[in-house]
């Protein structure tokens, strides 16, 4: 029996796994004991991650839609026809009529190749799932401290006095990180959870601020004001290393504790407790989608301000973003419609890229995936690689209309997803264990996945598919992951120090020498080398019942993969409501109700839960019906959907 090392294909923790291979089949999977982040642990779905690879309905040959039916075609014909259609569309409408989206479950090398192909064809219409989760985090981090990623590694958690967890459900979404919280608790670390819901993490926290959804900015600004008024800020740190203090202090002075209590619903004694706990050294400010998918980039800015005010950055603490998918940090680093992989989208960087690429990329910013599918535009062709937007984007009806209106829709996936079923061409992809390449986890750790088995039938790794398509279009790209990795290193400053030897090493000392477990101890990586406080205002709060969509530990995103783990079954459509609202609306447990929002309506079965706050309702985002109800309100700056902030009505059916 052979063993092969890899990284779990699901969440951004990036746990190390060892695959046991016999007769070209993976017969089991176990955790890599020495992996520096997962330390020999896996969650339930991680342990079963190899099962869906062998599902009976894997796509094994290319398909073309003819008279409404998908029929088998050869790779040669598929690639020829797609390339010729792309050329035709570009000729008729220009390069910006085509777009390439996806890549969070792909490797860095595949993402790199995808953006290179798009740019070779003259467009910056490229984007990834990072848009719909943590682009607000990456954007705020970049402008305020310099790099759009976590500033601390998870290893720092147990060394802290306080860990603040805002809008993140670790026990469901990043379960293997719970070990760090348990260790921290043993060391006496205080855990503060900020979430409208009673989450698994909230249950063992020391302080749970159960705020109303969408009110984080009011809370953080009031805490900022309280810290300033009570001289609880780190004046030396601010003076030497931070800009924007005067304006910030003036702006937050109106955010009193009384105001914050009224808006957030959190008692002011608890807000004070929160402020006092973070006014010491040794604090990590961590967060998840509760912040980005409700308050957007301003929510993240308001939160980072607190780390800067208290000087909790560097060896004292820092900022930890619980990024979502296995390679979402990497996809966010590489696939942006308004940034080149080597930095700002300008002539100078374009010329630098041309020296390596032998073609000059365009400098006109492209469209994000949310703009492409939810706003008016001239896009006529989209290639999705590992993305199921018909289910995962908000306002499903609108997305469906756009997808159906395209002249060319190509989906590269391992399964016939709902999005693929609409496609003109479906190309069968190899999945993680059937290919090799690197992925970057939520604390900036890149690791190489080794190939364990061959893909089924005619399925191919995305890097081979992209190479074939590029070749047909007249570009000579490498499809060797190691060669692509070396080219990527030359282009992407963030990855320039990595070596293949280091990222292939799974031993316990495998944080490479230049991987600091905390950044910014001496300087920030902004232009001035100083961090920036940014004043933001709490917007008006929505009334009515707010629908929040969240994760369940056993399911993964649109459930394409986890739905194929034997015994897991399909997801049931449920709405969780509070006891108070159920009483007021006269609805009973298990009763079917009609849920309506501004953009859709749908029936759901009710579950009454004491963990749900009055005035909110919860649905699991894995349910394919959910995004009929969630509308397409987007963060103004990053265009990230407000998946956790939709006003709904719940009606009895009889
Ligand atoms: N099991 C499992 N794990 C996953 C995934 C999965 O599908 N399944 N998906 C992965 C992906 S892609 C991502 S991005 C991550 C996401 O991981 P998380 O960030 O944990 O995502 P959610 O569970 O969607 O939402 C987090 C929390 O935000 C809270 N929240 C909602 N509104 C607000 C608000 O206004 N303020 C505050 N403070 N909190 C609020 C919710 O109650 C919820 O507990 O998980 C990754 N891990
Ligand atoms: N209502 C609501 N909606 C949400 C969210 C929410 O909180 N609430 N969260 C949003 C977030 S954070 C995210 S990240 C998105 C996730 O949305 P998606 O990324 O669309 O969801 P996935 O189910 O992860 O789909 C990934 C696809 O990639 C395919 N795949 C896996 N491996 C490979 C590979 O190696 N190559 C190729 N070509 N394909 C592969 C899988 O079969 C699957 O179909 O959902 C978003 N939607
Ligand atoms: S915690 Fe995330 S990376 Fe680790 S085994 Fe579970 S799903 Fe996989
Ligand atoms: Mo995500």
XYZ file of C-alpha atoms and ligand atoms in Angstrom:
757
model
C 0.000 0.000 0.000
C 1.252 3.459 -0.909
C 0.677 6.601 1.194
C 0.398 10.043 -0.356
C 0.318 13.408 1.454
C -2.276 16.010 0.640
C -4.410 18.821 2.023
C -8.108 18.368 2.823
C -10.178 19.767 -0.084
C -12.725 21.588 2.051
C -12.135 24.519 4.387
C -9.366 27.073 4.770
C -7.818 25.394 7.828
C -6.035 23.216 5.265
C -5.574 20.107 7.406
C -2.833 17.688 6.365
C -4.101 14.292 5.231
C -2.437 11.044 4.285
C -4.119 8.974 1.584
C -3.774 5.192 1.581
C -3.747 3.990 -2.009
C -4.221 0.401 -3.142
C -4.952 -0.756 -6.715
C -5.502 2.853 -7.910
C -8.130 3.455 -5.238
C -7.991 5.458 -2.043
C -9.090 3.062 0.650
C -8.820 5.391 3.602
C -7.496 8.686 4.801
C -5.841 9.669 8.056
C -4.580 12.931 9.532
C -0.924 13.919 9.185
C 0.217 13.979 12.807
C 2.998 16.499 12.289
C 1.046 19.040 10.190
C 1.818 22.376 11.800
C -1.781 23.666 11.772
C -4.008 20.587 12.074
C -1.595 18.694 14.387
C -3.094 15.281 13.701
C -6.750 16.280 13.719
C -9.498 16.181 11.085
C -13.215 16.877 11.244
C -15.848 14.349 10.157
C -16.204 15.481 6.565
C -12.426 15.750 6.210
C -12.084 12.107 7.231
C -14.556 11.124 4.507
C -13.252 13.571 1.888
C -12.089 10.764 -0.441
C -15.543 9.161 -0.732
C -17.105 11.613 -3.265
C -14.125 11.092 -5.596
C -15.588 7.661 -6.325
C -19.222 8.755 -6.662
C -21.031 6.946 -9.482
C -21.979 10.198 -11.205
C -18.526 11.728 -11.721
C -18.256 13.462 -15.086
C -15.942 11.376 -17.245
C -16.139 12.925 -20.709
C -16.858 16.348 -22.264
C -20.480 17.225 -22.955
C -22.156 19.604 -25.389
C -25.735 20.807 -25.194
C -27.626 19.922 -28.368
C -31.373 20.625 -28.556
C -31.578 20.932 -24.780
C -29.710 17.663 -24.055
C -26.095 17.120 -23.044
C -24.399 14.704 -25.437
C -20.906 13.168 -25.320
C -18.221 14.763 -27.493
C -14.449 14.339 -27.756
C -11.965 16.640 -26.027
C -10.664 17.691 -29.429
C -14.059 18.881 -30.650
C -14.954 20.479 -27.301
C -11.777 22.568 -27.147
C -11.954 23.506 -30.864
C -15.579 24.632 -30.627
C -15.136 26.563 -27.372
C -12.057 28.355 -28.726
C -13.752 29.221 -31.975
C -16.875 30.525 -30.188
C -14.705 32.644 -27.863
C -12.895 34.144 -30.858
C -16.189 34.841 -32.588
C -17.582 36.606 -29.483
C -14.422 38.689 -29.070
C -14.555 39.676 -32.721
C -18.172 40.724 -32.482
C -18.300 42.328 -29.006
C -14.671 42.829 -27.893
C -12.514 41.068 -25.306
C -14.556 42.321 -22.358
C -17.489 40.209 -23.507
C -15.767 37.126 -22.061
C -15.059 36.226 -18.416
C -13.360 33.529 -16.309
C -14.569 32.855 -12.758
C -13.817 30.312 -10.029
C -10.863 28.625 -8.489
C -11.211 28.430 -4.686
C -10.974 24.635 -4.718
C -8.293 24.797 -7.396
C -4.565 25.030 -6.859
C -2.509 28.214 -7.012
C -1.033 27.023 -10.313
C -4.482 26.536 -11.872
C -5.622 29.960 -10.693
C -2.450 31.494 -12.037
C -3.009 29.854 -15.416
C -6.651 30.943 -15.559
C -5.901 34.629 -15.018
C -3.023 34.458 -17.488
C -5.303 33.014 -20.173
C -7.997 35.643 -19.545
C -5.396 38.405 -19.799
C -3.851 36.887 -22.910
C -7.317 37.152 -24.444
C -7.457 40.827 -23.522
C -9.756 40.911 -20.508
C -9.481 41.422 -16.742
C -12.903 39.828 -16.200
C -11.587 37.309 -13.694
C -12.679 36.648 -10.140
C -13.158 33.915 -7.561
C -15.373 32.940 -4.648
C -13.191 35.242 -2.518
C -15.495 37.983 -3.833
C -18.493 36.527 -2.040
C -16.794 35.896 1.298
C -13.704 37.789 2.380
C -12.921 40.415 -0.227
C -14.021 43.051 2.336
C -11.408 41.601 4.734
C -8.627 41.552 2.144
C -9.484 45.096 1.030
C -9.591 46.596 4.548
C -6.438 44.761 5.659
C -4.500 45.881 2.605
C -5.374 49.549 2.987
C -4.989 49.660 6.786
C -1.976 47.426 7.516
C -0.522 46.495 4.131
C -1.272 42.852 3.257
C -4.732 41.452 2.512
C -4.342 38.421 4.776
C -4.239 37.346 8.437
C -1.426 38.983 10.390
C -1.114 36.119 12.880
C -1.022 32.361 12.619
C -3.438 30.197 14.560
C -0.520 29.022 16.713
C -0.676 32.409 18.439
C -4.199 31.765 19.787
C -3.210 29.866 22.952
C -0.572 32.489 23.824
C -3.110 35.307 24.053
C -4.872 36.896 27.028
C -7.983 37.514 24.953
C -9.329 36.183 21.663
C -12.236 38.037 20.103
C -14.277 36.022 17.593
C -16.669 38.111 15.534
C -19.245 36.597 13.173
C -17.553 33.233 12.884
C -18.743 29.827 13.887
C -15.533 27.865 14.465
C -17.151 24.655 15.660
C -19.105 24.454 12.371
C -16.899 26.181 9.804
C -13.314 25.550 10.924
C -13.824 22.730 13.420
C -10.204 21.608 13.683
C -9.273 25.044 15.017
C -11.394 24.351 18.112
C -8.295 22.616 19.539
C -6.554 26.001 19.702
C -9.487 27.522 21.583
C -9.553 24.630 24.042
C -5.827 25.012 24.624
C -6.248 28.766 25.040
C -9.027 28.266 27.598
C -6.724 25.969 29.572
C -4.109 28.739 29.561
C -6.656 31.176 30.946
C -7.315 33.068 27.690
C -10.650 34.897 27.722
C -12.856 34.229 24.694
C -15.233 36.925 23.526
C -17.816 35.982 20.897
C -19.725 38.634 18.946
C -22.623 36.971 17.131
C -26.426 37.360 17.082
C -26.692 33.581 17.391
C -25.746 31.220 20.189
C -23.030 29.375 18.270
C -21.019 26.366 19.446
C -18.163 28.751 20.222
C -20.443 31.186 22.063
C -21.412 28.334 24.393
C -17.914 28.102 25.820
C -17.016 31.782 25.605
C -16.434 34.050 28.612
C -18.435 36.884 27.118
C -21.041 36.607 24.361
C -22.169 39.905 22.850
C -25.374 38.883 21.152
C -25.824 41.930 18.994
C -28.537 42.625 16.417
C -27.386 41.743 12.902
C -25.688 44.517 10.967
C -24.834 46.607 14.057
C -21.160 45.710 14.512
C -19.998 49.175 13.426
C -22.027 50.873 16.172
C -20.520 48.464 18.701
C -16.907 48.884 17.557
C -17.144 52.668 17.254
C -18.596 52.936 20.761
C -15.799 50.734 22.100
C -13.257 52.924 20.251
C -14.774 56.019 21.811
C -14.848 54.460 25.290
C -11.177 53.443 25.006
C -10.206 56.981 23.995
C -12.331 58.700 26.655
C -10.976 56.476 29.402
C -7.338 56.643 28.292
C -7.291 52.931 27.572
C -5.548 53.338 24.217
C -1.854 52.702 23.501
C -0.780 56.292 22.929
C 2.851 55.512 22.155
C 1.923 52.935 19.530
C -0.590 55.286 17.929
C 1.841 58.200 17.882
C 4.681 56.211 16.376
C 2.924 53.762 14.082
C -0.609 54.886 13.201
C -2.076 57.695 11.098
C -5.606 59.103 11.121
C -6.125 59.254 14.890
C -7.440 62.834 15.164
C -10.127 62.331 12.564
C -11.105 58.962 14.009
C -11.331 60.258 17.581
C -13.459 63.189 16.508
C -15.748 61.007 14.418
C -16.419 58.335 17.039
C -17.056 60.795 19.853
C -20.791 60.636 19.159
C -20.856 56.831 19.605
C -21.761 56.678 23.291
C -22.335 53.421 25.165
C -26.010 54.381 25.476
C -26.315 54.793 21.704
C -24.539 51.477 21.097
C -26.803 49.688 23.587
C -29.869 51.041 21.826
C -28.692 50.069 18.334
C -27.016 46.735 19.074
C -29.265 45.495 21.870
C -26.146 44.602 23.914
C -26.161 45.860 27.519
C -23.717 48.693 28.025
C -22.081 46.930 30.993
C -21.082 44.167 28.594
C -19.807 46.628 25.986
C -17.671 48.182 28.732
C -16.421 44.738 29.755
C -15.436 44.055 26.146
C -13.571 47.370 25.901
C -11.715 46.751 29.145
C -10.717 43.222 28.193
C -9.150 44.324 24.903
C -7.329 47.224 26.549
C -4.446 44.932 27.532
C -1.670 43.396 25.450
C -2.133 39.924 23.991
C -5.332 40.178 21.996
C -6.273 38.542 18.696
C -9.128 40.065 16.761
C -10.544 37.308 14.557
C -13.544 37.293 12.291
C -15.654 35.475 9.737
C -18.524 36.143 7.387
C -20.783 37.662 10.055
C -18.821 40.846 9.529
C -18.134 40.787 5.790
C -21.550 39.588 4.585
C -23.539 42.059 6.676
C -21.484 45.213 7.331
C -19.045 44.670 4.431
C -15.721 46.445 4.189
C -16.768 49.134 6.689
C -17.478 46.492 9.314
C -13.952 45.130 8.937
C -12.446 48.626 9.042
C -14.295 49.472 12.266
C -12.972 46.239 13.814
C -9.333 46.647 12.721
C -9.434 50.147 14.276
C -9.735 48.465 17.705
C -6.540 46.440 17.197
C -4.698 49.622 16.214
C -6.046 51.682 19.116
C -4.903 49.072 21.631
C -1.558 48.353 19.925
C -2.421 44.689 19.650
C -0.447 43.938 16.537
C 2.881 42.212 16.063
C 4.021 39.943 18.857
C 1.275 41.378 21.079
C -1.521 39.966 18.969
C -3.118 40.677 15.662
C -5.717 40.100 13.024
C -6.928 36.647 12.052
C -9.364 36.122 9.171
C -11.087 32.769 9.077
C -10.931 32.407 5.295
C -13.293 29.896 3.769
C -12.228 27.466 1.088
C -9.116 25.339 0.815
C -7.332 27.820 -1.473
C -9.421 30.957 -1.103
C -6.503 32.961 0.279
C -4.557 31.941 -2.834
C -7.444 32.615 -5.231
C -7.914 36.041 -3.657
C -4.190 36.737 -4.073
C -4.216 35.775 -7.761
C -7.687 36.297 -9.246
C -8.787 39.901 -9.067
C -10.471 41.936 -11.777
C -8.853 45.153 -10.551
C -5.390 43.960 -9.525
C -2.572 42.200 -11.300
C -0.920 39.239 -9.605
C 2.151 41.463 -9.279
C 0.254 44.401 -7.730
C -1.636 47.496 -8.815
C -3.240 47.370 -12.241
C -1.124 49.955 -14.076
C 1.084 50.326 -17.143
C 4.279 49.726 -15.203
C 3.137 46.377 -13.783
C 1.644 45.420 -17.156
C 5.068 45.921 -18.758
C 6.737 43.811 -16.060
C 4.221 41.037 -16.724
C 4.799 41.303 -20.472
C 8.494 40.538 -19.941
C 7.556 37.155 -18.478
C 4.363 36.483 -20.428
C 5.366 37.746 -23.881
C 2.087 39.630 -24.193
C 0.876 42.880 -22.671
C -2.128 42.429 -20.342
C -4.950 45.005 -20.521
C -5.053 47.667 -17.798
C -8.787 48.346 -17.796
C -10.276 46.788 -14.624
C -12.651 43.903 -15.253
C -15.958 42.945 -13.684
C -16.345 40.961 -10.480
C -18.447 37.797 -10.609
C -21.259 39.512 -8.694
C -21.334 42.419 -11.153
C -21.219 39.975 -14.072
C -24.202 37.953 -12.855
C -26.265 40.526 -10.975
C -25.781 43.861 -12.727
C -26.240 45.036 -16.316
C -23.173 44.415 -18.481
C -22.024 43.239 -21.909
C -20.607 39.852 -20.950
C -21.599 37.213 -23.546
C -19.398 34.238 -22.527
C -18.346 32.851 -19.126
C -16.048 29.992 -18.212
C -16.571 28.744 -14.652
C -13.871 26.576 -13.114
C -14.975 24.925 -9.831
C -17.833 27.334 -9.104
C -21.554 26.661 -8.743
C -22.958 30.206 -8.866
C -26.522 29.257 -9.750
C -26.765 28.001 -6.165
C -24.129 30.080 -4.397
C -24.830 33.600 -5.698
C -27.758 35.592 -4.276
C -30.995 36.259 -6.146
C -31.112 32.904 -7.920
C -33.766 33.971 -10.407
C -31.633 36.852 -11.639
C -28.522 34.657 -11.883
C -30.456 32.065 -13.860
C -31.679 34.712 -16.314
C -28.131 35.936 -16.925
C -26.680 32.439 -17.320
C -29.415 31.485 -19.775
C -28.875 34.642 -21.814
C -25.181 33.951 -22.506
C -23.941 32.994 -25.986
C -21.411 30.670 -24.395
C -21.458 29.083 -20.937
C -18.664 26.619 -20.155
C -18.490 24.810 -16.803
C -15.411 22.857 -15.745
C -16.421 20.631 -12.830
C -16.269 17.088 -11.533
C -20.066 16.819 -11.299
C -23.177 17.876 -13.194
C -23.980 20.811 -10.897
C -27.057 22.998 -11.260
C -24.852 25.568 -13.040
C -23.369 22.895 -15.322
C -26.835 21.726 -16.311
C -27.334 25.127 -18.018
C -23.965 25.066 -19.792
C -23.353 24.815 -23.529
C -20.215 22.793 -22.750
C -19.358 20.843 -19.596
C -15.736 19.750 -19.188
C -14.904 16.943 -16.720
C -12.328 17.949 -14.105
C -9.925 15.884 -12.054
C -10.210 16.670 -8.329
C -7.624 17.293 -5.612
C -6.236 13.770 -5.083
C -6.055 13.157 -8.837
C -3.561 15.927 -9.564
C -0.835 17.964 -7.900
C -0.243 21.560 -6.935
C -0.228 24.024 -4.055
C -2.893 25.719 -1.911
C -2.663 28.559 0.658
C -4.548 28.206 3.937
C -6.156 30.823 6.188
C -2.947 31.700 7.982
C -0.876 32.063 4.804
C 0.631 28.581 4.875
C 1.152 27.186 1.354
C 1.425 23.405 0.978
C 1.838 21.076 -1.986
C -0.692 18.347 -2.733
C 0.750 15.164 -4.221
C -1.118 13.089 -6.768
C -2.590 9.843 -5.389
C -4.632 8.361 -8.247
C -5.581 8.964 -11.889
C -8.816 10.785 -12.706
C -11.714 8.672 -13.984
C -12.442 8.266 -17.711
C -11.366 11.277 -19.713
C -11.454 13.768 -16.807
C -8.390 16.035 -16.699
C -6.704 18.387 -14.243
C -7.760 22.003 -14.801
C -4.166 22.942 -15.650
C -4.295 20.569 -18.620
C -7.711 21.829 -19.709
C -6.573 25.458 -19.539
C -3.381 24.611 -21.424
C -5.349 22.875 -24.205
C -7.685 25.818 -24.545
C -4.778 28.275 -24.545
C -3.019 26.224 -27.212
C -6.086 26.237 -29.452
C -6.235 30.008 -29.023
C -2.588 30.349 -30.051
C -0.782 30.622 -26.665
C 1.945 28.321 -25.475
C 1.394 27.754 -21.710
C 3.041 25.115 -19.557
C 0.791 22.515 -17.963
C 3.479 21.252 -15.600
C 2.456 22.376 -12.073
C 6.068 22.687 -10.910
C 6.988 24.871 -13.886
C 3.897 26.996 -13.344
C 4.788 27.335 -9.651
C 8.252 28.635 -10.564
C 6.765 31.155 -13.016
C 4.186 32.253 -10.441
C 6.962 32.906 -7.921
C 8.623 35.277 -10.373
C 5.372 37.195 -10.825
C 3.706 37.272 -7.399
C 5.703 39.121 -4.716
C 3.754 37.409 -1.904
C 4.938 34.010 -3.114
C 8.432 34.945 -4.260
C 10.172 33.505 -1.190
C 8.541 30.079 -1.287
C 10.452 27.027 -2.423
C 9.028 23.730 -3.621
C 11.102 21.869 -1.021
C 9.550 23.879 1.777
C 5.968 23.594 0.673
C 6.344 19.855 0.029
C 7.557 19.353 3.589
C 4.769 18.217 5.918
C 6.936 17.826 9.020
C 6.200 19.655 12.259
C 8.763 22.377 11.603
C 7.229 22.977 8.213
C 6.417 26.627 8.624
C 9.186 27.748 6.311
C 11.890 30.057 7.616
C 10.394 33.169 6.072
C 6.864 32.426 7.282
C 6.471 34.722 10.244
C 3.782 33.676 12.697
C 3.080 37.338 13.307
C 3.509 40.268 10.958
C 4.035 43.988 11.524
C 6.034 43.840 14.755
C 8.317 46.543 13.435
C 6.564 48.153 10.521
C 3.419 47.987 8.480
C 3.577 47.154 4.776
C 1.659 50.227 3.680
C 3.296 52.979 1.618
C 4.087 55.031 4.746
C 4.970 51.938 6.814
C 2.297 53.159 9.216
C -1.124 51.686 9.849
C -4.212 53.705 9.079
C -7.256 54.266 11.306
C -10.351 54.674 9.143
C -13.519 56.232 10.479
C -16.727 54.592 9.253
C -20.337 55.201 10.222
C -23.065 52.796 11.293
C -25.703 52.764 8.537
C -29.398 52.767 9.320
C -30.457 49.410 10.743
C -33.070 47.295 8.943
C -36.351 46.489 10.648
C -38.416 43.345 10.509
C -37.053 39.831 10.717
C -33.489 39.543 9.402
C -32.601 36.294 7.660
C -29.056 35.088 8.401
C -27.604 32.204 6.371
C -24.885 30.102 8.001
C -22.881 26.855 7.852
C -23.417 23.370 9.214
C -20.396 21.270 10.176
C -21.404 18.249 8.090
C -22.073 20.137 4.823
C -19.843 22.049 2.503
C -21.067 25.042 0.490
C -23.516 24.063 -2.269
C -23.327 20.440 -1.055
C -22.107 19.151 -4.441
C -19.307 17.194 -2.759
C -20.647 16.509 0.769
C -24.032 15.513 -0.708
C -22.127 12.602 -2.286
C -20.660 11.249 0.950
C -22.517 7.946 1.442
C -25.152 8.267 4.138
C -25.155 12.072 4.184
C -28.301 12.400 2.039
C -29.706 15.652 0.675
C -30.296 18.815 2.584
C -33.700 19.641 4.045
C -35.152 23.147 3.680
C -35.594 24.531 7.185
C -36.007 27.941 8.755
C -34.976 28.343 12.393
C -36.978 30.982 14.260
C -36.910 32.320 17.820
C -39.404 31.252 20.448
C -40.633 34.866 20.764
C -41.260 35.333 17.030
C -42.911 31.917 16.727
C -45.306 32.878 19.487
C -46.038 36.262 17.945
C -46.564 34.799 14.464
C -48.535 31.878 15.900
C -46.378 29.313 14.149
C -45.584 25.870 15.510
C -42.542 23.651 15.308
C -42.489 21.594 12.080
C -45.172 23.741 10.460
C -44.683 24.766 6.825
C -44.530 28.544 6.289
C -44.159 30.904 3.377
C -40.998 33.013 3.542
C -40.917 36.125 1.370
C -38.273 38.755 0.708
C -38.032 41.621 -1.753
C -36.801 39.238 -4.487
C -38.377 35.842 -3.862
C -40.692 33.569 -1.931
C -40.473 29.932 -0.942
C -41.921 27.437 1.517
C -39.798 26.209 4.421
C -40.421 24.004 7.445
C -40.089 25.750 10.811
C -37.744 24.761 13.599
C -38.126 26.789 16.765
C -34.768 27.336 18.467
C -33.721 29.050 21.662
C -30.363 29.808 20.044
C -32.032 32.179 17.591
C -32.452 35.805 18.586
C -35.850 37.512 18.374
C -36.059 39.468 15.130
C -33.748 37.095 13.265
C -34.187 33.798 11.437
C -31.525 31.293 10.417
C -31.162 29.079 7.356
C -28.253 26.877 6.339
C -26.630 28.211 3.173
C -26.195 24.661 1.828
C -29.908 24.508 1.026
C -30.322 25.217 -2.732
C -33.585 27.095 -2.094
C -32.017 29.729 0.166
C -30.663 32.037 -2.500
C -34.112 32.446 -4.040
C -34.850 34.486 -0.905
C -31.500 36.255 -0.400
C -31.515 39.344 -2.622
C -28.621 40.921 -4.457
C -27.758 43.827 -2.200
C -23.961 44.217 -2.527
C -21.303 45.941 -0.437
C -20.715 49.251 -2.211
C -16.949 48.935 -2.405
C -16.213 45.225 -2.758
C -19.499 44.056 -4.334
C -19.746 41.265 -1.760
C -23.341 40.085 -1.244
C -25.103 40.768 2.052
C -25.959 37.101 2.548
C -26.575 37.688 6.230
C -28.773 40.748 6.088
C -32.027 40.142 4.224
C -35.308 41.381 5.591
C -38.004 38.707 5.334
C -41.624 38.047 6.208
C -42.761 34.698 7.574
C -46.386 33.790 6.899
C -48.600 30.981 8.059
C -49.942 28.942 5.164
C -53.354 28.282 6.680
N -18.750 22.857 7.542
C -18.442 23.818 6.692
N -17.316 24.550 6.870
C -17.026 25.549 5.996
C -17.854 25.833 4.878
C -19.022 25.048 4.715
O -19.803 25.233 3.782
N -19.282 24.062 5.635
N -17.555 26.844 4.007
C -16.251 27.476 4.065
C -16.367 28.849 3.556
S -16.490 29.044 1.883
C -16.355 29.946 4.360
S -16.279 31.486 3.680
C -16.261 29.817 5.828
C -17.292 30.683 6.543
O -17.278 30.477 7.899
P -18.091 31.457 8.890
O -17.488 32.802 8.816
O -18.181 30.793 10.216
O -19.522 31.514 8.157
P -21.066 31.465 8.542
O -21.415 30.256 9.328
O -21.774 31.622 7.255
O -21.328 32.789 9.413
C -20.604 33.077 10.553
C -21.403 33.676 11.692
O -21.794 35.013 11.417
C -22.876 35.294 12.280
N -23.499 36.577 11.896
C -24.510 36.804 11.039
N -24.785 38.128 10.962
C -23.926 38.753 11.790
C -23.709 40.123 12.139
O -24.358 41.046 11.663
N -22.691 40.379 13.014
C -21.928 39.404 13.583
N -20.967 39.755 14.434
N -22.143 38.100 13.283
C -23.112 37.775 12.395
C -23.741 34.058 12.101
O -24.667 33.913 13.154
C -22.692 32.946 12.056
O -22.537 32.328 13.323
O -16.489 28.467 6.218
C -15.721 27.520 5.505
N -15.920 26.286 6.198
N -26.981 32.396 1.187
C -25.664 32.244 1.206
N -25.008 31.969 0.074
C -23.668 31.856 0.085
C -22.935 32.011 1.295
C -23.653 32.267 2.493
O -23.088 32.384 3.594
N -25.018 32.394 2.395
N -21.574 31.904 1.266
C -20.882 32.196 0.029
C -19.497 31.749 0.102
S -18.563 32.338 1.375
C -18.932 30.948 -0.825
S -17.250 30.663 -0.788
C -19.720 30.408 -1.923
C -19.303 29.020 -2.356
O -19.880 28.790 -3.592
P -19.260 27.805 -4.668
O -17.781 27.968 -4.732
O -20.052 27.989 -5.900
O -19.651 26.420 -3.978
P -19.037 24.989 -3.953
O -20.120 24.084 -3.544
O -17.826 25.010 -3.095
O -18.689 24.735 -5.483
C -17.441 24.443 -5.939
C -17.511 23.529 -7.157
O -16.182 23.167 -7.505
C -16.174 21.814 -7.941
N -14.792 21.331 -7.800
C -14.181 20.793 -6.722
N -12.887 20.539 -6.981
C -12.655 20.929 -8.255
C -11.500 20.948 -9.100
O -10.396 20.566 -8.702
N -11.663 21.459 -10.354
C -12.856 21.904 -10.821
N -12.921 22.404 -12.040
N -13.964 21.879 -10.048
C -13.861 21.422 -8.791
C -17.181 21.136 -7.063
O -17.641 19.933 -7.652
C -18.264 22.220 -6.943
O -19.234 22.079 -7.929
O -21.104 30.389 -1.540
C -21.584 31.658 -1.222
N -23.020 31.598 -1.072
S -11.360 21.426 9.481
Fe -11.526 21.977 7.320
S -9.593 21.374 6.386
Fe -9.732 20.348 8.371
S -10.613 18.333 7.967
Fe -12.312 19.694 8.451
S -12.999 20.526 6.481
Fe -10.955 19.626 6.161
Mo -16.492 31.296 1.331
